[in-house]
PDB file of C-alpha atoms (C1' of nucleotides) in Angstrom:
ATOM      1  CA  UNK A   1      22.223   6.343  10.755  1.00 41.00           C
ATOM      2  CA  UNK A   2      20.815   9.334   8.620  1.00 34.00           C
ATOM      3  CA  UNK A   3      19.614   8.758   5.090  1.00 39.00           C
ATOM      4  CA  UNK A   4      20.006  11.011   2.428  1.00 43.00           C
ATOM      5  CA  UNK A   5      17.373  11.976   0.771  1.00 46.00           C
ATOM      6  CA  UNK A   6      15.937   9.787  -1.777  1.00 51.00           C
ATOM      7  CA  UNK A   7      17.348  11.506  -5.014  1.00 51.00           C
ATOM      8  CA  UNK A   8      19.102  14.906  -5.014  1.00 47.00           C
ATOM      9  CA  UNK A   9      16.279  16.964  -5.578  1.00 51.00           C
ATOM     10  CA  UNK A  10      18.241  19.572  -7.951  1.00 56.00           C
ATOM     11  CA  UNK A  11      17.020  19.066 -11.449  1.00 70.00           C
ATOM     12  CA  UNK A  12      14.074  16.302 -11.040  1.00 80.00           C
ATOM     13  CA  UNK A  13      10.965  16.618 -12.178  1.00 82.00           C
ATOM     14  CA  UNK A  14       7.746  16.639  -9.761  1.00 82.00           C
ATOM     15  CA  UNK A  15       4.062  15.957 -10.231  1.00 82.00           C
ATOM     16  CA  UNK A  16       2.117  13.688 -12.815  1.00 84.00           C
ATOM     17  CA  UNK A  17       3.445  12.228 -15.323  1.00 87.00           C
ATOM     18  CA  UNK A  18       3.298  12.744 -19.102  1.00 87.00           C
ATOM     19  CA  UNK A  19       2.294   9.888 -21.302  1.00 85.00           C
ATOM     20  CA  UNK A  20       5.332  10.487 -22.875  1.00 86.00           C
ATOM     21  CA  UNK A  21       7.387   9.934 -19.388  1.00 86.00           C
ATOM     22  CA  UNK A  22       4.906   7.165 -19.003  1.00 85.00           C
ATOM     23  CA  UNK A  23       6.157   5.353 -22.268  1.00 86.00           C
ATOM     24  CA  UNK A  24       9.572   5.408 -21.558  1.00 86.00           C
ATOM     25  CA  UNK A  25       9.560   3.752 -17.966  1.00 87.00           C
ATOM     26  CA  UNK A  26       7.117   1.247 -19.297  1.00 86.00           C
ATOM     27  CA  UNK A  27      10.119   0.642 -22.429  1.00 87.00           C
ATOM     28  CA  UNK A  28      12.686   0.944 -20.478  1.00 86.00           C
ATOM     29  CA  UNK A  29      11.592  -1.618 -17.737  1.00 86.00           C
ATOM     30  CA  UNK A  30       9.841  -4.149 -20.322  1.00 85.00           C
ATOM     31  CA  UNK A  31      13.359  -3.797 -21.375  1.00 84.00           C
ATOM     32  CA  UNK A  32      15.843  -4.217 -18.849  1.00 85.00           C
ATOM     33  CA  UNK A  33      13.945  -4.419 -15.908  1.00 84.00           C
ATOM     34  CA  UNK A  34      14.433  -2.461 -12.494  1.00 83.00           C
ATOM     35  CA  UNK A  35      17.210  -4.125 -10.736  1.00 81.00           C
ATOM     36  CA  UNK A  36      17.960  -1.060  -9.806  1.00 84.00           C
ATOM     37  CA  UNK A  37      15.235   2.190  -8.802  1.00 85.00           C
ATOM     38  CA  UNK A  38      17.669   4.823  -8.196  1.00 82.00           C
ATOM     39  CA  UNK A  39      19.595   4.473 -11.257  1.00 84.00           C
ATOM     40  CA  UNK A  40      16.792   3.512 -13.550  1.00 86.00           C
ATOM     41  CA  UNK A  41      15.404   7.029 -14.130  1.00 86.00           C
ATOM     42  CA  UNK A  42      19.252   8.201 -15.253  1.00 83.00           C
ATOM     43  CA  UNK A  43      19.573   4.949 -17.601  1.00 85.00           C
ATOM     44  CA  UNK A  44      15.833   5.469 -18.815  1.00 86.00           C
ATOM     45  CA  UNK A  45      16.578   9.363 -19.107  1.00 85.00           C
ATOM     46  CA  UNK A  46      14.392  10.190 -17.081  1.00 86.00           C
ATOM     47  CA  UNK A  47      13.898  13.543 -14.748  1.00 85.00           C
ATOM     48  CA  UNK A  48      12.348  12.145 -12.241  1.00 86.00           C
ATOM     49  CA  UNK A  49      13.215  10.136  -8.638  1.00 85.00           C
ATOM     50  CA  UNK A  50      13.916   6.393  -8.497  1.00 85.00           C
ATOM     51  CA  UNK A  51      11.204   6.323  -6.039  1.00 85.00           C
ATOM     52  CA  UNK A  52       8.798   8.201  -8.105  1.00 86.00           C
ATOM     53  CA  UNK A  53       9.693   5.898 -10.906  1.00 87.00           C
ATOM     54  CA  UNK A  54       9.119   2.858  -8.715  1.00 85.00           C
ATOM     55  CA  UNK A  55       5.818   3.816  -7.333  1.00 86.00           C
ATOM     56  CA  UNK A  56       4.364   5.345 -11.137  1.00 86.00           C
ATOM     57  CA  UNK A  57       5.085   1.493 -11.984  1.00 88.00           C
ATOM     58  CA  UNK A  58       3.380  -0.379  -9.111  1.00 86.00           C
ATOM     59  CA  UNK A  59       0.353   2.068  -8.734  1.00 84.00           C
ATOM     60  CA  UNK A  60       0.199   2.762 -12.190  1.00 85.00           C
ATOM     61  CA  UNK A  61       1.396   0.986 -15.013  1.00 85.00           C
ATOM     62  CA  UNK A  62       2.014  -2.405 -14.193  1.00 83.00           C
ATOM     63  CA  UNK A  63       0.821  -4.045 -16.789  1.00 81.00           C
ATOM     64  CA  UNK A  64      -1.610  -6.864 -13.956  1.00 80.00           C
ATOM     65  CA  UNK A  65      -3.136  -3.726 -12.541  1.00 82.00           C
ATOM     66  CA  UNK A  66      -7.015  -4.011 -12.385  1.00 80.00           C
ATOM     67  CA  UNK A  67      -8.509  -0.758 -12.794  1.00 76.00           C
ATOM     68  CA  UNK A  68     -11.345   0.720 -12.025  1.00 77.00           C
ATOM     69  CA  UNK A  69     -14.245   0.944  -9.557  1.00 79.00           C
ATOM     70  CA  UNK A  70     -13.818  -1.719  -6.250  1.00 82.00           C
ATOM     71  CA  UNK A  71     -16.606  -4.394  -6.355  1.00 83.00           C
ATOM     72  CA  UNK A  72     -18.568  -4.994  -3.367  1.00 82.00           C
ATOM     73  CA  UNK A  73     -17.056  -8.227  -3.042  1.00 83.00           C
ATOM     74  CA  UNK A  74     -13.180  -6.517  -2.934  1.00 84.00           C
ATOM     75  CA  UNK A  75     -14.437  -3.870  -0.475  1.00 84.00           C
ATOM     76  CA  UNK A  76     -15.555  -6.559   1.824  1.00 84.00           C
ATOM     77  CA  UNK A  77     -12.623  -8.373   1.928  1.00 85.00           C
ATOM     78  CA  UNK A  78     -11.013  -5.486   2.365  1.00 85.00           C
ATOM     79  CA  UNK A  79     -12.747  -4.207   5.248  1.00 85.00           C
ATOM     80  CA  UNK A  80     -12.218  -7.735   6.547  1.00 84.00           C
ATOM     81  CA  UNK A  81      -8.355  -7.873   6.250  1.00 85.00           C
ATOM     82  CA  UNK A  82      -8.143  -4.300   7.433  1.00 84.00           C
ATOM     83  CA  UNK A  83     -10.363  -6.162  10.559  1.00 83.00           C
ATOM     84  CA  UNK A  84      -7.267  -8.566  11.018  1.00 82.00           C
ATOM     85  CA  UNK A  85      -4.181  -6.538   9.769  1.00 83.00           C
ATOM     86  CA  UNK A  86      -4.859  -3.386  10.335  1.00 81.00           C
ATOM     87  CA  UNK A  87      -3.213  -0.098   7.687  1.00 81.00           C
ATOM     88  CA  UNK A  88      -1.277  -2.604   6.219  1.00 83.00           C
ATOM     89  CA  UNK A  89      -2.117  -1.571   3.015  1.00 85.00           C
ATOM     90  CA  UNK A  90       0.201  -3.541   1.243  1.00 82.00           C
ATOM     91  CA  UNK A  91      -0.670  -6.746   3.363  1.00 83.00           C
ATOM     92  CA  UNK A  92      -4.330  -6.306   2.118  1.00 85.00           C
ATOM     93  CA  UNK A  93      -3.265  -5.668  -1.032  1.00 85.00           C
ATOM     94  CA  UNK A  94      -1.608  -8.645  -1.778  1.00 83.00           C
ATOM     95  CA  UNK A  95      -4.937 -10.082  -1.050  1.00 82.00           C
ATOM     96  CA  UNK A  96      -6.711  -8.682  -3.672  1.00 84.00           C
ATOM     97  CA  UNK A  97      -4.864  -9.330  -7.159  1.00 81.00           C
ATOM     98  CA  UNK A  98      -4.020  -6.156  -9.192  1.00 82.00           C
ATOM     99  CA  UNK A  99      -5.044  -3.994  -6.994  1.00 86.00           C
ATOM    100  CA  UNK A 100      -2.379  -1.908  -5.248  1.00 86.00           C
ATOM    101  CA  UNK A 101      -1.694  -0.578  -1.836  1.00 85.00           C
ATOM    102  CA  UNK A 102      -1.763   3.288  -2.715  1.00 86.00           C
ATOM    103  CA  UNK A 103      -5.177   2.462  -4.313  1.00 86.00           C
ATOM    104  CA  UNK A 104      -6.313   0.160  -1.364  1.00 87.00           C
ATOM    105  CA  UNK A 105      -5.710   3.045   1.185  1.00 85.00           C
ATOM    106  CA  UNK A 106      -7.237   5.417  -1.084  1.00 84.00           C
ATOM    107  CA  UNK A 107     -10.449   3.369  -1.515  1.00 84.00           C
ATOM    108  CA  UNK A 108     -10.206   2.946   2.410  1.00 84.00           C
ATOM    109  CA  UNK A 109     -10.109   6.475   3.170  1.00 81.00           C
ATOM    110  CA  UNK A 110     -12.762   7.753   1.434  1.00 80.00           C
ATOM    111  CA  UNK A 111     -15.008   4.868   1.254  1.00 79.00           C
ATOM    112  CA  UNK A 112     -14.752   2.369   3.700  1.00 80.00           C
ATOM    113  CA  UNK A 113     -13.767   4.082   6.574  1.00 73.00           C
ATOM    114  CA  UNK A 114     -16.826   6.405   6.106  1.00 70.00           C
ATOM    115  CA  UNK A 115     -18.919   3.673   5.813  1.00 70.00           C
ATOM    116  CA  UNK A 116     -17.618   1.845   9.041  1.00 68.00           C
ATOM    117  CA  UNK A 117     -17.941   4.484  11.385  1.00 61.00           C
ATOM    118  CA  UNK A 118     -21.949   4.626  11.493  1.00 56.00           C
ATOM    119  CA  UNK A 119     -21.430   1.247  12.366  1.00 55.00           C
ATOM    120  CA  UNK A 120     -18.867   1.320  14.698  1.00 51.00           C
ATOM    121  CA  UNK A 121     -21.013   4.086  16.355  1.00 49.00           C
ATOM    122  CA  UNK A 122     -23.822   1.355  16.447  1.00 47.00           C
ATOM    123  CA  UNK A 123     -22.178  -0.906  18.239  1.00 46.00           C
ATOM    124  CA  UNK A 124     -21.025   1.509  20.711  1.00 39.00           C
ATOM    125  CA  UNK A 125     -18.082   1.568  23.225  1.00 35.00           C
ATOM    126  CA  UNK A 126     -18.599  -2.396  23.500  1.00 33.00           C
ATOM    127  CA  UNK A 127     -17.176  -2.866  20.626  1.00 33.00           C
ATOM    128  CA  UNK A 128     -13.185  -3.209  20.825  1.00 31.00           C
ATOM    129  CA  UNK A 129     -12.500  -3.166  17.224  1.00 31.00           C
ATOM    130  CA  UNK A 130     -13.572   0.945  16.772  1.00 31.00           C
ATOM    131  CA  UNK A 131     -11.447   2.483  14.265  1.00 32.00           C
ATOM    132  CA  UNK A 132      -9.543   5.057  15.375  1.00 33.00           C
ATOM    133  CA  UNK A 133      -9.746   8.445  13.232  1.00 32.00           C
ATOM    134  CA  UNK A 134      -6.831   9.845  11.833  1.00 32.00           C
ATOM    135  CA  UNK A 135      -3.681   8.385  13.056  1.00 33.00           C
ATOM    136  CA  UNK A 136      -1.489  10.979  15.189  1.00 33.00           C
ATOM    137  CA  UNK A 137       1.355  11.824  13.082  1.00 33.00           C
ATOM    138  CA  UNK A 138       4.288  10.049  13.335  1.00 33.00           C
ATOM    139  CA  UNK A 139       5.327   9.819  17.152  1.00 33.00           C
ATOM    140  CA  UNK A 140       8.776   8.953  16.947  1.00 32.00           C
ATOM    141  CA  UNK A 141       8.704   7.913  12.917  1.00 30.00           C
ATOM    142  CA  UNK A 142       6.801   4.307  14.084  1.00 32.00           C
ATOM    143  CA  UNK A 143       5.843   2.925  10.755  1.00 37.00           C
ATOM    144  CA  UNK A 144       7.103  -0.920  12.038  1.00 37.00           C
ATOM    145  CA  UNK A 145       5.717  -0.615  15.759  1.00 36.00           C
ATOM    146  CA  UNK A 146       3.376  -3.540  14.780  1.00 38.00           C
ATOM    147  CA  UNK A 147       0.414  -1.933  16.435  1.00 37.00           C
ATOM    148  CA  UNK A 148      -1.087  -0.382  13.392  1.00 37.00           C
ATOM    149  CA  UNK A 149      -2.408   3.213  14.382  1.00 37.00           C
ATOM    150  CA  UNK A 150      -5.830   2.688  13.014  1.00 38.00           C
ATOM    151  CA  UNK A 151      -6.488  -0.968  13.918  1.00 38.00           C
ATOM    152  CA  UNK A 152      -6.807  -2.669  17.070  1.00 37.00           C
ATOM    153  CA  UNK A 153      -5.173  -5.165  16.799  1.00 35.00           C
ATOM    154  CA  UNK A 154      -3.779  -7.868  19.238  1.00 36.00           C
ATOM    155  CA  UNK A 155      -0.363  -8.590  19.380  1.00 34.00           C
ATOM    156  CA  UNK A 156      -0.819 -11.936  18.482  1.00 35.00           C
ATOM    157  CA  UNK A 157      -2.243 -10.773  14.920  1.00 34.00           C
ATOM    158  CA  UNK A 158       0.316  -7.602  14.992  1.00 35.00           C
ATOM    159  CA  UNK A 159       2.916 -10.470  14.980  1.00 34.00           C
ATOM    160  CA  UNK A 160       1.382 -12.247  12.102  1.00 35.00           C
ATOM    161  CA  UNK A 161       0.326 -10.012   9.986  1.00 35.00           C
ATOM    162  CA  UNK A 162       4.161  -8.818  10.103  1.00 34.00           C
ATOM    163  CA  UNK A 163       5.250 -12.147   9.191  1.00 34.00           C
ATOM    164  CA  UNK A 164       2.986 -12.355   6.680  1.00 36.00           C
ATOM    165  CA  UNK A 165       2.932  -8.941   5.226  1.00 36.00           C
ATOM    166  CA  UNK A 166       6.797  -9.390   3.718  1.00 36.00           C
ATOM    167  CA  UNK A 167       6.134 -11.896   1.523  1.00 37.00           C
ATOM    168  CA  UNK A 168       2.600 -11.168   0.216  1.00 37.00           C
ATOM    169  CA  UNK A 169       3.851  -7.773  -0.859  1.00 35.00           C
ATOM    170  CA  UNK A 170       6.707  -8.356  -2.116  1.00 37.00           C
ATOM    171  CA  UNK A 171       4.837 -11.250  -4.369  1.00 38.00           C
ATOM    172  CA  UNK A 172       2.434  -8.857  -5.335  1.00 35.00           C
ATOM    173  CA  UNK A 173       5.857  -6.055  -6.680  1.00 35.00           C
ATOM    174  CA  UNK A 174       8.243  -8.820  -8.161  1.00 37.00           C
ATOM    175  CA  UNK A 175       4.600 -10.050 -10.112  1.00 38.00           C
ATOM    176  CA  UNK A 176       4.734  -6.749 -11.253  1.00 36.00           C
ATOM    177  CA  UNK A 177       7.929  -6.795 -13.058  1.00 37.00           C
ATOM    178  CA  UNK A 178       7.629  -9.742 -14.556  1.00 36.00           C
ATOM    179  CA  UNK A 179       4.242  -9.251 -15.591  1.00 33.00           C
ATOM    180  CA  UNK A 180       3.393 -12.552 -14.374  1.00 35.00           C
ATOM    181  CA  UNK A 181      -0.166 -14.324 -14.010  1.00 34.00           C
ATOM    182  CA  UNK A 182       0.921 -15.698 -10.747  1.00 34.00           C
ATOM    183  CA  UNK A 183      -1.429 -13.331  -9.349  1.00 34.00           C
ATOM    184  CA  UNK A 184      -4.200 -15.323 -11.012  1.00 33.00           C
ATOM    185  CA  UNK A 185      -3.722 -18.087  -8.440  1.00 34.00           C
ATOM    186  CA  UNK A 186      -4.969 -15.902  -6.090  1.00 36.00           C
ATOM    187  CA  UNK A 187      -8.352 -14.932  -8.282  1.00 35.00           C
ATOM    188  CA  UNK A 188     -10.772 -18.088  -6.482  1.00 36.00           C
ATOM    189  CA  UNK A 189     -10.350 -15.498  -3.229  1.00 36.00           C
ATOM    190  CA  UNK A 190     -12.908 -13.220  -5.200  1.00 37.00           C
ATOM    191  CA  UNK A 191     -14.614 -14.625  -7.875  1.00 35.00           C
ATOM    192  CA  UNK A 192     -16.939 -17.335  -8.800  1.00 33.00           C
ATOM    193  CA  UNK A 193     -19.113 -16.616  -5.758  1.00 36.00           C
ATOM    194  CA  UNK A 194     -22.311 -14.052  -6.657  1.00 36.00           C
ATOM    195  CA  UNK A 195     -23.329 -14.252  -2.711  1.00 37.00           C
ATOM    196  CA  UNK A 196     -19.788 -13.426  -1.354  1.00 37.00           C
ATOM    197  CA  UNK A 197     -19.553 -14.508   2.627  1.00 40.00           C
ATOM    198  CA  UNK A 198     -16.540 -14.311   4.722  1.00 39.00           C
ATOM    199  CA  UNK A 199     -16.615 -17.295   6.882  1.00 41.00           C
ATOM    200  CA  UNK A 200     -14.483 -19.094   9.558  1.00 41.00           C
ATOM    201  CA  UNK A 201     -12.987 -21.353   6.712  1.00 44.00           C
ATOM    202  CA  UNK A 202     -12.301 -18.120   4.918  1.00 41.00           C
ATOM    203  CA  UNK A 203     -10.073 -16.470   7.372  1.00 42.00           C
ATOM    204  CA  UNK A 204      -8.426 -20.120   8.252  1.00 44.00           C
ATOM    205  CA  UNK A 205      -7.895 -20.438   4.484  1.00 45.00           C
ATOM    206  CA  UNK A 206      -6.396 -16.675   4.362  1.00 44.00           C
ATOM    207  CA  UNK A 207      -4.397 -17.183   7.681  1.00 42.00           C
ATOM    208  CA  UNK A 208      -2.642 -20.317   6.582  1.00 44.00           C
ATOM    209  CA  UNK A 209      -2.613 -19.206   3.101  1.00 44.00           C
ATOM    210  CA  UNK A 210       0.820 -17.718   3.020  1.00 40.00           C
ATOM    211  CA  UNK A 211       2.674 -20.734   4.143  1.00 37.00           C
ATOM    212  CA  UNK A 212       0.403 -23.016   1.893  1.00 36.00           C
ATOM    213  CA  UNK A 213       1.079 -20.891  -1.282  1.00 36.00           C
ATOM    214  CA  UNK A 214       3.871 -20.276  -0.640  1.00 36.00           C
ATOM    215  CA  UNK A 215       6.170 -22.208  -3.173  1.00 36.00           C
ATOM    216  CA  UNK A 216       3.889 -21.174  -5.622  1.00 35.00           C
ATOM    217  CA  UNK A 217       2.903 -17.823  -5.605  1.00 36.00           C
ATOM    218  CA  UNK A 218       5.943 -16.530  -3.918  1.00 34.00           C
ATOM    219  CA  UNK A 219       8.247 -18.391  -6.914  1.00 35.00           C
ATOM    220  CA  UNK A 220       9.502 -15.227  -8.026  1.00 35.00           C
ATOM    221  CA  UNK A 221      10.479 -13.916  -4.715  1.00 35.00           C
ATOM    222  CA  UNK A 222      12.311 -17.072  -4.092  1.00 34.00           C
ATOM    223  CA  UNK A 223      14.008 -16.550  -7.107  1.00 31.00           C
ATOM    224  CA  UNK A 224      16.254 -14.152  -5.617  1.00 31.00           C
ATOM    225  CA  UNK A 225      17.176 -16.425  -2.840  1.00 32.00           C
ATOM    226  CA  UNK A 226      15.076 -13.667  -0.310  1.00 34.00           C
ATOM    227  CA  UNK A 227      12.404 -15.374   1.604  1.00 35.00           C
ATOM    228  CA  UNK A 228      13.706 -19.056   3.314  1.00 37.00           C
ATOM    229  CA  UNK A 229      14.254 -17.054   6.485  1.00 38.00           C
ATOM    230  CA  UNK A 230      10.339 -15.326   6.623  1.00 38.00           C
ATOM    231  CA  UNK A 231       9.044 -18.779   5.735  1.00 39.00           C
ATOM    232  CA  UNK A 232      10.709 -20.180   8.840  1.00 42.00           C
ATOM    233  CA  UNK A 233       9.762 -17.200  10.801  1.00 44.00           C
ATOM    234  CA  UNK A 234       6.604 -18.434   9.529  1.00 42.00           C
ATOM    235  CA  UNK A 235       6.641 -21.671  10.308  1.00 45.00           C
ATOM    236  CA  UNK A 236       7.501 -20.726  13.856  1.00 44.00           C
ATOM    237  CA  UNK A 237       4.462 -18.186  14.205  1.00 44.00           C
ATOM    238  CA  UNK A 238       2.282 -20.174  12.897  1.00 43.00           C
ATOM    239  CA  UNK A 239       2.820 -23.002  14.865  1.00 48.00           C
ATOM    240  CA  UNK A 240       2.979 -20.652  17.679  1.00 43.00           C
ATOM    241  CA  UNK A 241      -0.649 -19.429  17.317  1.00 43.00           C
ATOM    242  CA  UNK A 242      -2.170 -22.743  16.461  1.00 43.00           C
ATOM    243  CA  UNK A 243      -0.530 -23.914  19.633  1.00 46.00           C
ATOM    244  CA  UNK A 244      -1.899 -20.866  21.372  1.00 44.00           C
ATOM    245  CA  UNK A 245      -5.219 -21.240  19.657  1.00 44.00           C
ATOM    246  CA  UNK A 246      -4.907 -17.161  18.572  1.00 41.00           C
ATOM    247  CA  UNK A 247      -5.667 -18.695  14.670  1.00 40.00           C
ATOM    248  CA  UNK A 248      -8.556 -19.791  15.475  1.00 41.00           C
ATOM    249  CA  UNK A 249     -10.329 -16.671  17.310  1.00 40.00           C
ATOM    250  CA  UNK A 250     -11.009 -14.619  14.308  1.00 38.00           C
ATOM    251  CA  UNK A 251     -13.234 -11.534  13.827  1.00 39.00           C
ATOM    252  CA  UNK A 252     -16.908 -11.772  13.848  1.00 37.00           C
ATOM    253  CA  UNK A 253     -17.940 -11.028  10.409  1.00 34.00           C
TER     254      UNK A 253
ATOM    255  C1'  DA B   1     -23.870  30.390 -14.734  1.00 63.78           C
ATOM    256  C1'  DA B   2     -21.003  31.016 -10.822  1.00 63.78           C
ATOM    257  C1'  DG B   3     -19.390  29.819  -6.419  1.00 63.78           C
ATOM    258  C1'  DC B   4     -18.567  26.532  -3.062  1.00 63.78           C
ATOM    259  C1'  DG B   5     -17.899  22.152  -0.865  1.00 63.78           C
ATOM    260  C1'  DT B   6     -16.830  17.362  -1.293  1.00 63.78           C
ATOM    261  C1'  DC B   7     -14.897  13.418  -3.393  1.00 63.78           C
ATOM    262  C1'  DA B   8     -11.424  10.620  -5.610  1.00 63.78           C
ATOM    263  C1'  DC B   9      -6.962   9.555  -6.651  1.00 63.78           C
ATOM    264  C1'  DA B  10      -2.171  10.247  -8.141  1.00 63.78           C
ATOM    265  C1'  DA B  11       1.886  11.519  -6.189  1.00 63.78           C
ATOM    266  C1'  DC B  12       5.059  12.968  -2.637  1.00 63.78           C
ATOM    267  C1'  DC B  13       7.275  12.655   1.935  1.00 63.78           C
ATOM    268  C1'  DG B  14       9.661  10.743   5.546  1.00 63.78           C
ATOM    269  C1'  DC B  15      10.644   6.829   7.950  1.00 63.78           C
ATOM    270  C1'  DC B  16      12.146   1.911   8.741  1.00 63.78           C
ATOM    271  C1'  DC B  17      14.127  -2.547   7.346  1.00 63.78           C
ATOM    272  C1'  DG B  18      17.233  -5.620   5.114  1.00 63.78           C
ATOM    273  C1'  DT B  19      21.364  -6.030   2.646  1.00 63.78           C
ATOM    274  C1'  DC B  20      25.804  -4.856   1.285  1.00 63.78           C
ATOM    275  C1'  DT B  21      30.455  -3.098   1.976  1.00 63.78           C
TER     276       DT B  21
ATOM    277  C1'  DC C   1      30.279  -4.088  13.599  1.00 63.78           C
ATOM    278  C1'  DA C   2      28.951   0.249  11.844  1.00 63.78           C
ATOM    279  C1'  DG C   3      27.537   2.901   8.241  1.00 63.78           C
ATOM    280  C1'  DA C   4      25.650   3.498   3.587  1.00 63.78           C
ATOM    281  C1'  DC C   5      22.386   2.267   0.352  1.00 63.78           C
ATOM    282  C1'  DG C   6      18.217   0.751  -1.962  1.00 63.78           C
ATOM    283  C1'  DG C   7      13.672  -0.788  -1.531  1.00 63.78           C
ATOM    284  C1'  DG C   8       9.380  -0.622   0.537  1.00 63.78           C
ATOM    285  C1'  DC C   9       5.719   1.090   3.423  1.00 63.78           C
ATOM    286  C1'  DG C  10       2.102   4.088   5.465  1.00 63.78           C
ATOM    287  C1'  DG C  11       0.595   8.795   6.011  1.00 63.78           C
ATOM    288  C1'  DT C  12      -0.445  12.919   3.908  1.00 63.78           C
ATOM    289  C1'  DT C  13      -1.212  16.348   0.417  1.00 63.78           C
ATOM    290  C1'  DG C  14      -2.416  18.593  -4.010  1.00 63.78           C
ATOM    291  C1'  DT C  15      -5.576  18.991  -7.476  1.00 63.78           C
ATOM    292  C1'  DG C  16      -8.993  18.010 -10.893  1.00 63.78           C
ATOM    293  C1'  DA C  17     -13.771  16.317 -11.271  1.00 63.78           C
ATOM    294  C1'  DC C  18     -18.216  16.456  -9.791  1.00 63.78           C
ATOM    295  C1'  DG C  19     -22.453  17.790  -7.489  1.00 63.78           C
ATOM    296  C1'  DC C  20     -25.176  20.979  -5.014  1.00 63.78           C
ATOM    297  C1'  DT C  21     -27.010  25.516  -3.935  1.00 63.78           C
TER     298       DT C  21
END
DNA sequence: AAGCGTCACAACCGCCCGTCT
DNA sequence: CAGACGGGCGGTTGTGACGCT
């Protein structure tokens, strides 16, 4: 099944964005929304690719995006998640309110991974959860072979974090267009605590989390009728693990 | 002050998945 | 059922900013 290319590249513009280009997606999708990513640069009159136009929104200009530097609390949990889920950027991101996946993968690349490897080194060929450096390009175009390239991780959690990875994202984009303070309900995950400490009850708490808040922080998602079959499929994992007693093993902080 | 290396981040690319026809 | 389409994701790259020599 080929696929054409995302947007006949005749004629579109490439590179950053003008304020000016800026304004009018930000109009044009206060206004009207984006139903629709491909034709929303053509409506908007814009030069530019629906996919360009998608992503300048969610990394960008979302009105609930949290700029600026990480705190040390956001990198840990990061680190943590990336522990458990492995590259799945938007996974983690969906984790930590207005912060996005490009900018999650960015922080992790030239932060985080840095500052991981000394210790990975420490613990030496004992420990089994060494990040691997750069991922080999693209075997056989695997982005969904649920064994992220840079994360060990088990099968078990390669299942979950698939069937959990759907709906957090997806929370965190449709949030985005409606410019909703959903993503508040997920703010206790960071703040309020000075001395920050990933526990066991956090990672049960984050585990279970997405069938727990689910009818309310995935609202908007269920709004378009899209997620009854991934919370069943989540149900069923779930219940699976627990069963299994794979929810329970979690990473040593 | 100039040159160079490194860092940080926005943006692009190519692929896969789910849905629609 | 197969193919087309749109959305979404992760990996990678380009480039400006910054710091060091």
């Amino acid at each position: 099944m080929g696929r054409a290319p995302c947007c006949e590249k005749m004629g579109l513009k490439k590179g950053p964005w003008t304020p000016e280009e800026d304004k009018v997606l930000v109009a044009h999708i206060e206004r009207f929304g984006h139903s629709n990513w491909r034709a929303l640069p053509k409506l908007a009159g814009l030069l530019r690719c629906g996919k360009s136009c998608r992503l300048r929104w969610i990394n960008y200009l979302r009105p609930d995006i949290k700029r600026g530097n990480f705190t040390k609390e956001e990198e840990d949990t990061i680190i943590q998640l990336h522990e458990l889920l492995g590259n799945r950027w938007s996974a983690i991101a969906a984790r930590l309110p207005g912060r996005t996946d490009n900018e999650i993968k960015n922080v992790w690349h030239t932060h985080l991974k840095k500052r991981l490897e000394p210790k990975a080194q420490e613990h030496g060929a004992a420990s089994a959860k060494k990040h691997k450096p750069a991922a080999p390009k693209r075997e056989s175009g695997g982005r969904r072979t649920d064994v992220p390239t840079t994360a060990p991780v088990s099968p078990e959690r390669s299942v979950l974090s698939s069937v959990t990875e759907s709906s957090m994202a997806s929370s965190v984009a449709e949030h985005g267009n409606t410019g909703s303070s959903a993503f508040a309900k997920e703010e206790s995950f960071t703040s309020g605590s000075e001395d920050f400490q990933i526990d066991e009850s956090f990672w049960s708490e984050t585990l279970s989390m997405p069938l727990d808040s689910h009818d309310v922080s995935m609202e908007p998602r269920d709004a378009f009728g899209a997620s009854s079959g991934a919370a069943d499929d989540m149900d069923f994992w779930l219940r699976v693990f627990i069963e299994a007693g794979d929810v329970q093993q979690l990473p040593q902080i």
